[in-house]
Structures are given as structure tokens and as C-alpha cells.
Amino acid sequence: MIREEDIQKAAEYIRGGRLVAFPTETVYGLGANALDSIAVARIFELKQRPSFDPLIVHIASVDEIYSLISSNDERILKLAEKFWPGPLTIVLPKSTRIPDIVTSGLPTVGIRIPHHPIALALIKQAQVPIAAPSANRFGKVSPTTAQHVRKHLPGVDFILDGGKTQVGIESTIIKLNDKGFDILRNGVITREEIEKVVPYAPETRDSKTIIASGMMLSHYSPDKPIFILSDKLKLEKEKAGLISYTGKHTEGYKKVIRVSQNGDLLEYAANLFAAIHQLEESDVEFIVAEPVAEVGIGMAIMDRLKKAAYRYQKEQQENN
Ligand code: TXA
Ligand code: MG
């Protein structure tokens, strides 16, 4: 249980330029005062995150956004009303108040209001916006418990332990343009839901400007090989851990983790990273995950699985 003193201490740490890991509804974040370049630099250092990968800024109420952005686009309020607090990050033109290190020199900043009482209490008490990436070493699987944070980042100054996060995968990231919105990273808030508020208007992208981890081919990469289950995959089941969604064909595996009891994609999302962490720590040699159809929330799940499996799938193809 989190006590009031813990939040207070964490808020003081943030104000003092130190780092605090805290739960959000998606995954744990590694937070620092977004207005303090040196504190933000510590995030990059502790995470071993390349400086080209910008951070999301977390606020506690919509009015705080206007000093951080240089836009009074009316669509922001419409989106905020529908989706905030919640797992949606909106990329907007930044104001000069946001240090360049936060946005990796980009003229835009990603902002969201998290839907978690501890995160909101922390931001309110710190009285500053909090820049926070997921609290894992760069490129690794995001943490959904405080234990996962300790495993990846033993050097973090303070962790607010709020138990397991509910959503389990990172926020949907969208960018507004003249015609509507583009999706930079899929999450449990789907394109279809956002389209009810703003039209979908994907942009053509210059491949040289990878601006979101959502766009990298390899990411969320566990320390053990992970593969997406398919007929083509030749594997020694007795050495593998299976992440099972349907509960079908589970026989022969060394370990099986059921991520959903009744075929609920939200449950798969909520339990996916925890299942990977658990199998990473177990005695299986590799991990196999059951795919789902790439629609709605299935897009976000398959995005994480494909990126996690990317380098291993590639190695396998090269060896064959
Ligand atoms: O659910 C979440 O979004 C979690 C929690 C802690 O809020 N945070 C998270 O942060 O997933 P991170 O840093 O692991 O991923 C944020 C992604 C980065 O890949 C970054 O490239 C992208 O957001 N991003 C941030 N600012 C951006 C910007 N101005 N333009 C494009 N992409 C941006
Ligand atoms: Mg991350």
C-alpha cells in the first residue's frame, strides 16, 4: 500500500531533480521533472536510452497543457474530454518551456494525463510536469510491476509500488495534423475509437526520422529468444514457454502461461509483458507467443510481439 508520506517523498525527489519510478495504468514510468534538463538527462543515463528517443510528458489536468505547447487547437480538448485521464498520448507543437532534451530536439512534445491515482497524486504534489519513459532499460520489455522495475533499474532513487498495472501495454500515441490524426504507436485506445472524435489522416513518413519507438522494427526485446507461434515455426516445445491466449494446443511445452481465461484481448494486453518477464526469469530456453488477429486492440498486441520477436525471427530466417 502506498502511504501519503511515500507520495510526498517522491514529489520532493522529483522537485529535487531525482528520479522516481511510479505506476501508471499502462506500465511503470521512470519520472523526472520535465522542466529540469539535468534531471531528464539522468533518465537517459539510467535507462541507457539513446538521446534521439523523446520522452512523454505527464500532467494531471488539461489546463496544465497550455504552458507546455504552442497550440490552441480545439481538437485537443475534444480528445482530452473523451480519453483523458487515460492511455492516449498526443504529440503537439511544444512551447519553449519544454527543454530540448525531453523531445530529442523535435519541435513537438508527447503529452498525456495518466489514469492512475498514484501517478496523478505524484504529479499534483510535485507541481511540475513529469517526463517519463517506461521504467525499463532501453529496448527491453516494459515493467508492469515494481519488481520488474527493480530488475531492470536497480539504480533508481525511489519506486512507488502500486502493484500490477491494469492496461499492461504502453499508451496509444497520436499526432495531430491539418486533416486529422496519425498513429505513431498502437495501444488499447484504438484507431476506431479515436476516429469518432477526429478523422484518421495517416502521414507519409520519412524513414530517416524514426520518432517513436512505435516505429522501430526491434523493441521490447526480452533476454531470451521469443517467437510468434506459427505452422512454419519448428521448435523444441519441451524447452519452450508458451504464452497462450486461447488455451489450445498447450501440450508438450515446458511451461504455459494463460494470458486470458475467456479470450479477452484487454486481458492479453494486461498480462503480456508480465508473462514475458516471468518466462525470462524461468528455466525455459525460449518463449513462444500465440498471435491474434491484427484488428482493434489486436494491432497493439501484435505490434509488441512482432517487435519483440523481430531480431530472433530474422536470425532464424538467416540460419535456414
Ligand atoms: O504508456 C506510456 O506511454 C508509458 C507510460 C509511462 O506513460 N510511457 C512510455 O514511454 O511508453 P516510452 O518513452 O517508453 O515511449 C514513448 C514513445 C517513445 O518511443 C518516443 O519516441 C515517443 O513516445 N514520443 C515521445 N515524444 C514524441 C514526439 N514528440 N514525437 C514522436 N514520438 C514521440
Ligand atoms: Mg518504452
Coordinates of C-alpha atoms and ligand atoms in Angstrom, one line a residue:
M1 CA 0.0 0.0 0.0
I2 CA 1.2 3.5 -0.8
R3 CA 1.1 5.9 2.0
E4 CA 0.7 9.7 1.8
E5 CA 4.3 10.0 3.1
D6 CA 5.6 8.0 0.1
I7 CA 3.9 10.3 -2.4
Q8 CA 5.3 13.3 -0.5
K9 CA 8.8 11.9 -0.5
A10 CA 8.5 11.0 -4.2
A11 CA 7.3 14.5 -5.0
E12 CA 10.2 16.0 -3.1
Y13 CA 12.6 13.8 -5.1
I14 CA 11.1 15.0 -8.4
R15 CA 11.4 18.6 -7.3
G16 CA 14.9 17.9 -6.2
G17 CA 15.9 16.7 -9.6
R18 CA 16.0 13.0 -8.8
L19 CA 14.3 10.1 -10.5
V20 CA 11.1 8.3 -9.3
A21 CA 9.6 5.2 -10.8
F22 CA 5.8 5.2 -10.5
P23 CA 2.8 3.2 -11.7
T24 CA 0.5 4.4 -14.4
E25 CA -2.4 2.5 -15.8
T26 CA -0.3 1.3 -18.7
V27 CA 3.2 0.5 -17.4
Y28 CA 5.6 1.9 -14.8
G29 CA 7.3 5.1 -15.7
L30 CA 10.7 6.5 -14.8
G31 CA 9.9 10.1 -13.9
A32 CA 11.8 13.3 -13.6
N33 CA 10.9 17.0 -13.5
A34 CA 10.2 17.7 -17.2
L35 CA 11.3 21.3 -16.9
D36 CA 14.8 20.3 -15.4
S37 CA 17.2 19.3 -18.2
I38 CA 19.7 17.7 -15.9
A39 CA 17.1 15.6 -14.2
V40 CA 15.8 14.5 -17.6
A41 CA 19.4 13.7 -18.6
R42 CA 19.5 11.2 -15.7
I43 CA 16.6 9.3 -17.2
F44 CA 18.6 8.8 -20.4
E45 CA 21.6 7.7 -18.5
L46 CA 19.9 5.3 -16.2
K47 CA 17.8 3.7 -19.0
Q48 CA 20.8 3.7 -21.4
R49 CA 18.4 5.3 -23.8
P50 CA 19.7 6.9 -27.0
S51 CA 19.2 10.6 -27.0
F52 CA 17.2 10.5 -30.2
D53 CA 14.3 8.9 -28.5
P54 CA 12.0 11.6 -27.0
L55 CA 10.0 11.3 -23.7
I56 CA 6.3 11.6 -22.9
V57 CA 5.4 14.4 -20.5
H58 CA 2.7 13.6 -17.9
I59 CA 0.4 16.1 -16.5
A60 CA -2.5 15.9 -14.0
S61 CA -5.1 18.2 -15.6
V62 CA -5.8 19.7 -19.1
D63 CA -5.2 23.3 -18.1
E64 CA -1.5 22.5 -17.5
I65 CA -1.1 21.7 -21.1
Y66 CA -1.2 25.3 -22.4
S67 CA 2.1 26.4 -21.0
L68 CA 3.8 23.3 -22.5
I69 CA 2.5 23.6 -26.0
S70 CA 2.3 26.3 -28.6
S71 CA -1.1 25.5 -30.0
N72 CA -4.7 26.1 -29.0
D73 CA -6.1 23.5 -31.4
E74 CA -9.7 22.9 -30.3
R75 CA -9.3 19.2 -31.1
I76 CA -7.1 18.8 -28.0
L77 CA -10.0 19.5 -25.7
K78 CA -12.3 17.2 -27.6
L79 CA -9.7 14.4 -27.4
A80 CA -9.0 15.2 -23.7
E81 CA -12.6 15.1 -22.8
K82 CA -13.1 11.6 -24.3
F83 CA -9.7 9.9 -23.5
W84 CA -8.0 11.7 -20.5
P85 CA -7.1 10.6 -18.0
G86 CA -6.2 7.6 -20.0
P87 CA -3.7 5.7 -22.2
L88 CA -3.6 8.2 -25.1
T89 CA -0.5 10.4 -25.8
I90 CA -1.0 13.4 -28.1
V91 CA 2.0 14.8 -29.9
L92 CA 1.7 18.6 -30.3
P93 CA 4.0 21.6 -31.1
K94 CA 6.0 22.3 -28.0
S95 CA 6.5 25.6 -26.2
T96 CA 9.9 26.9 -25.2
R97 CA 9.3 25.8 -21.6
I98 CA 10.0 22.2 -22.6
P99 CA 13.7 21.6 -22.7
D100 CA 15.0 20.2 -26.0
I101 CA 16.4 17.1 -24.2
V102 CA 12.9 16.0 -23.4
T103 CA 11.9 15.9 -27.1
S104 CA 15.3 15.0 -28.5
G105 CA 15.3 18.2 -30.3
L106 CA 12.0 17.7 -32.0
P107 CA 9.6 20.7 -32.3
T108 CA 6.8 18.6 -30.8
V109 CA 6.1 17.1 -27.4
G110 CA 4.1 14.0 -26.5
I111 CA 1.7 14.7 -23.6
R112 CA -0.8 12.6 -21.6
I113 CA -2.8 12.5 -18.4
P114 CA -2.4 9.0 -16.9
H115 CA -5.4 7.3 -15.4
H116 CA -3.8 6.2 -12.1
P117 CA -4.4 7.7 -8.6
I118 CA -0.7 7.4 -7.6
A119 CA 0.6 9.0 -10.8
L120 CA -1.9 11.8 -10.6
A121 CA -1.2 12.4 -6.9
L122 CA 2.6 12.5 -7.6
I123 CA 2.2 15.0 -10.4
K124 CA 0.0 17.2 -8.4
Q125 CA 2.2 17.2 -5.3
A126 CA 5.4 17.7 -7.4
Q127 CA 3.7 20.7 -9.0
V128 CA 5.7 20.1 -12.2
P129 CA 5.0 18.1 -15.4
I130 CA 6.8 14.8 -15.2
A131 CA 8.7 13.4 -18.1
A132 CA 8.6 9.6 -18.0
P133 CA 9.5 6.8 -20.4
S134 CA 8.7 3.2 -19.4
A135 CA 10.9 2.2 -16.5
N136 CA 13.0 -0.4 -18.2
R137 CA 16.4 -0.5 -19.8
F138 CA 16.2 0.8 -23.4
G139 CA 14.8 -1.7 -25.8
K140 CA 13.7 -4.2 -23.1
V141 CA 10.2 -5.2 -22.1
S142 CA 8.3 -2.6 -20.2
P143 CA 7.6 -3.1 -16.5
T144 CA 4.1 -3.8 -15.2
T145 CA 5.1 -4.3 -11.6
A146 CA 7.5 -2.6 -9.2
Q147 CA 9.6 -5.9 -9.2
H148 CA 10.1 -5.6 -12.9
V149 CA 11.4 -2.0 -12.3
R150 CA 13.9 -3.2 -9.7
K151 CA 15.1 -5.9 -12.0
H152 CA 15.9 -3.5 -14.8
L153 CA 16.8 -0.4 -13.0
P154 CA 18.3 -1.2 -9.6
G155 CA 19.9 2.3 -9.6
V156 CA 16.5 4.2 -9.4
D157 CA 16.3 6.6 -6.5
F158 CA 12.7 5.7 -5.4
I159 CA 9.9 3.4 -6.6
L160 CA 6.3 3.9 -5.7
D161 CA 4.9 0.4 -5.6
G162 CA 1.3 0.4 -6.8
G163 CA 1.1 -3.3 -7.6
K164 CA 0.4 -4.6 -11.1
T165 CA -0.7 -2.1 -13.8
Q166 CA -4.1 -2.6 -15.4
V167 CA -3.7 -1.9 -19.1
G168 CA -0.3 -3.6 -19.4
I169 CA 1.0 -2.1 -22.6
E170 CA 2.0 1.5 -23.4
S171 CA -0.3 4.3 -24.4
T172 CA -1.5 4.8 -28.0
I173 CA 0.5 7.7 -29.5
I174 CA -1.2 10.0 -32.0
K175 CA 0.0 13.1 -33.8
L176 CA -2.4 15.8 -35.0
N177 CA -2.0 17.2 -38.5
D178 CA -4.2 19.6 -40.6
K179 CA -6.5 16.8 -41.7
G180 CA -6.8 14.7 -38.5
F181 CA -4.6 12.3 -36.6
D182 CA -1.8 9.9 -37.4
I183 CA -1.0 6.9 -35.2
L184 CA 2.7 6.6 -34.1
R185 CA 2.1 3.7 -31.7
N186 CA -0.9 1.4 -31.2
G187 CA -2.4 0.9 -27.8
V188 CA -5.6 -0.2 -26.2
I189 CA -7.3 3.0 -27.4
T190 CA -7.9 2.1 -31.0
R191 CA -8.0 4.0 -34.2
E192 CA -11.7 3.3 -34.5
E193 CA -12.4 4.9 -31.1
I194 CA -10.3 8.0 -31.9
E195 CA -12.0 8.3 -35.3
K196 CA -15.2 9.1 -33.5
V197 CA -13.6 12.4 -32.4
V198 CA -11.1 13.3 -35.1
P199 CA -10.7 11.9 -38.6
Y200 CA -7.9 9.4 -39.3
A201 CA -5.3 11.0 -41.6
P202 CA -2.1 9.0 -41.8
E203 CA 1.1 10.8 -42.9
T204 CA 3.7 9.5 -45.2
R205 CA 6.9 9.2 -43.2
D206 CA 10.5 9.9 -44.0
S207 CA 12.2 6.7 -42.9
K208 CA 15.2 8.7 -41.6
T209 CA 13.2 10.2 -38.9
I210 CA 12.2 7.4 -36.5
I211 CA 10.5 9.5 -33.9
A212 CA 8.7 6.9 -31.8
S213 CA 9.7 3.5 -30.5
G214 CA 6.5 2.6 -32.1
M215 CA 8.3 2.9 -35.3
M216 CA 11.4 0.9 -34.6
L217 CA 11.4 -2.6 -36.0
S218 CA 13.0 -4.2 -33.0
H219 CA 12.0 -3.2 -29.5
Y220 CA 10.5 -4.7 -26.3
S221 CA 13.2 -7.3 -26.7
P222 CA 13.4 -9.9 -23.9
D223 CA 16.7 -11.5 -22.8
K224 CA 15.6 -14.9 -24.2
P225 CA 14.6 -15.6 -27.8
I226 CA 10.9 -15.0 -28.4
F227 CA 8.9 -16.2 -31.4
I228 CA 5.4 -15.8 -32.7
L229 CA 3.7 -19.2 -32.9
S230 CA 3.0 -20.3 -36.5
D231 CA 2.9 -23.5 -38.5
K232 CA 6.3 -22.7 -40.0
L233 CA 8.0 -22.4 -36.7
K234 CA 10.0 -25.6 -35.9
L235 CA 10.6 -25.7 -32.2
E236 CA 11.5 -28.0 -29.4
K237 CA 8.4 -27.5 -27.3
E238 CA 9.9 -29.2 -24.3
K239 CA 12.4 -26.3 -23.9
A240 CA 9.9 -23.6 -24.6
G241 CA 7.5 -21.4 -22.6
L242 CA 4.2 -20.8 -24.3
I243 CA 2.2 -17.6 -23.9
S244 CA -1.3 -18.9 -24.6
Y245 CA -4.3 -16.8 -25.4
T246 CA -6.8 -19.4 -26.5
G247 CA -5.7 -22.2 -24.2
K248 CA -5.5 -24.5 -27.2
H249 CA -2.6 -26.8 -28.2
T250 CA -0.7 -26.2 -25.0
E251 CA 0.6 -29.8 -24.6
G252 CA 4.3 -30.5 -24.7
Y253 CA 5.6 -27.1 -23.6
K254 CA 7.9 -26.8 -20.6
K255 CA 5.7 -24.0 -19.2
V256 CA 2.4 -22.5 -20.3
I257 CA 1.1 -19.1 -19.2
R258 CA -2.5 -18.4 -19.9
V259 CA -2.9 -14.7 -20.5
S260 CA -6.6 -14.7 -20.8
Q261 CA -9.3 -17.0 -19.4
N262 CA -12.0 -16.2 -21.8
G263 CA -10.5 -14.8 -25.0
D264 CA -10.4 -11.1 -23.9
L265 CA -7.8 -9.0 -25.8
L266 CA -7.7 -6.5 -23.0
E267 CA -6.6 -9.3 -20.7
Y268 CA -3.9 -10.4 -23.2
A269 CA -2.6 -6.9 -23.3
A270 CA -2.7 -6.6 -19.5
N271 CA -0.7 -9.9 -19.0
L272 CA 1.6 -10.0 -22.0
F273 CA 4.6 -8.2 -20.6
A274 CA 4.3 -9.8 -17.2
A275 CA 4.2 -13.2 -18.9
I276 CA 7.4 -12.4 -20.8
H277 CA 9.1 -11.2 -17.7
Q278 CA 8.1 -14.4 -15.9
L279 CA 9.3 -16.7 -18.7
E280 CA 12.5 -14.6 -18.9
E281 CA 13.2 -15.5 -15.3
S282 CA 12.2 -19.1 -15.6
D283 CA 14.2 -22.1 -16.8
V284 CA 12.7 -22.2 -20.4
E285 CA 15.2 -21.6 -23.2
F286 CA 12.9 -19.6 -25.4
I287 CA 9.5 -18.1 -25.5
V288 CA 6.6 -18.6 -27.9
A289 CA 3.6 -16.4 -28.0
E290 CA 0.2 -17.0 -29.6
P291 CA -0.7 -14.4 -32.2
V292 CA -4.1 -12.7 -32.5
A293 CA -5.9 -11.0 -35.4
E294 CA -4.5 -7.6 -36.2
V295 CA -7.6 -5.6 -35.6
G296 CA -8.5 -3.2 -32.8
I297 CA -6.5 -4.0 -29.6
G298 CA -5.1 -6.9 -31.5
M299 CA -3.0 -4.4 -33.5
A300 CA -1.3 -3.2 -30.3
I301 CA -0.6 -6.7 -29.1
M302 CA 0.8 -7.9 -32.4
D303 CA 2.9 -4.7 -32.7
R304 CA 4.6 -5.6 -29.4
L305 CA 5.0 -9.2 -30.3
K306 CA 6.5 -8.5 -33.8
K307 CA 9.0 -6.1 -32.4
A308 CA 10.0 -8.4 -29.5
A309 CA 10.4 -11.3 -32.0
Y310 CA 12.0 -9.3 -34.8
R311 CA 15.6 -10.0 -34.2
Y312 CA 15.1 -13.7 -33.4
Q313 CA 12.8 -14.2 -36.4
K314 CA 15.4 -12.6 -38.6
E315 CA 18.2 -14.8 -37.1
Q316 CA 16.1 -17.9 -37.7
Q317 CA 15.4 -17.0 -41.3
E318 CA 19.1 -16.3 -41.9
N319 CA 20.0 -19.7 -40.4
N320 CA 17.6 -21.6 -42.6
Ligands
TXA1 O1 2.1 4.3 -21.6 C1 3.0 5.0 -21.8 O2 3.1 5.8 -22.8 C2 4.2 4.9 -20.9 C3 3.8 5.5 -19.5 C4 5.0 5.5 -18.5 O3 3.2 6.7 -19.7 N1 5.4 5.6 -21.4 C5 6.1 5.2 -22.4 O4 7.2 5.9 -22.7 O5 5.8 4.2 -23.1 P1 8.4 5.5 -23.7 O6 9.4 6.5 -23.6 O7 8.8 4.1 -23.3 O8 7.7 5.5 -25.1 C6 7.3 6.8 -25.5 C7 7.4 6.9 -27.0 C8 8.9 7.0 -27.4 O9 9.2 5.9 -28.3 C9 9.0 8.3 -28.1 O10 9.7 8.1 -29.3 C10 7.6 8.7 -28.4 O11 6.8 8.2 -27.4 N2 7.5 10.1 -28.4 C11 7.6 10.9 -27.4 N3 7.6 12.2 -27.8 C12 7.4 12.2 -29.1 C13 7.3 13.2 -30.1 N4 7.4 14.5 -29.9 N5 7.1 12.8 -31.4 C14 7.0 11.5 -31.7 N6 7.1 10.5 -30.8 C15 7.3 10.8 -29.5
MG2 MG 9.5 2.2 -23.6

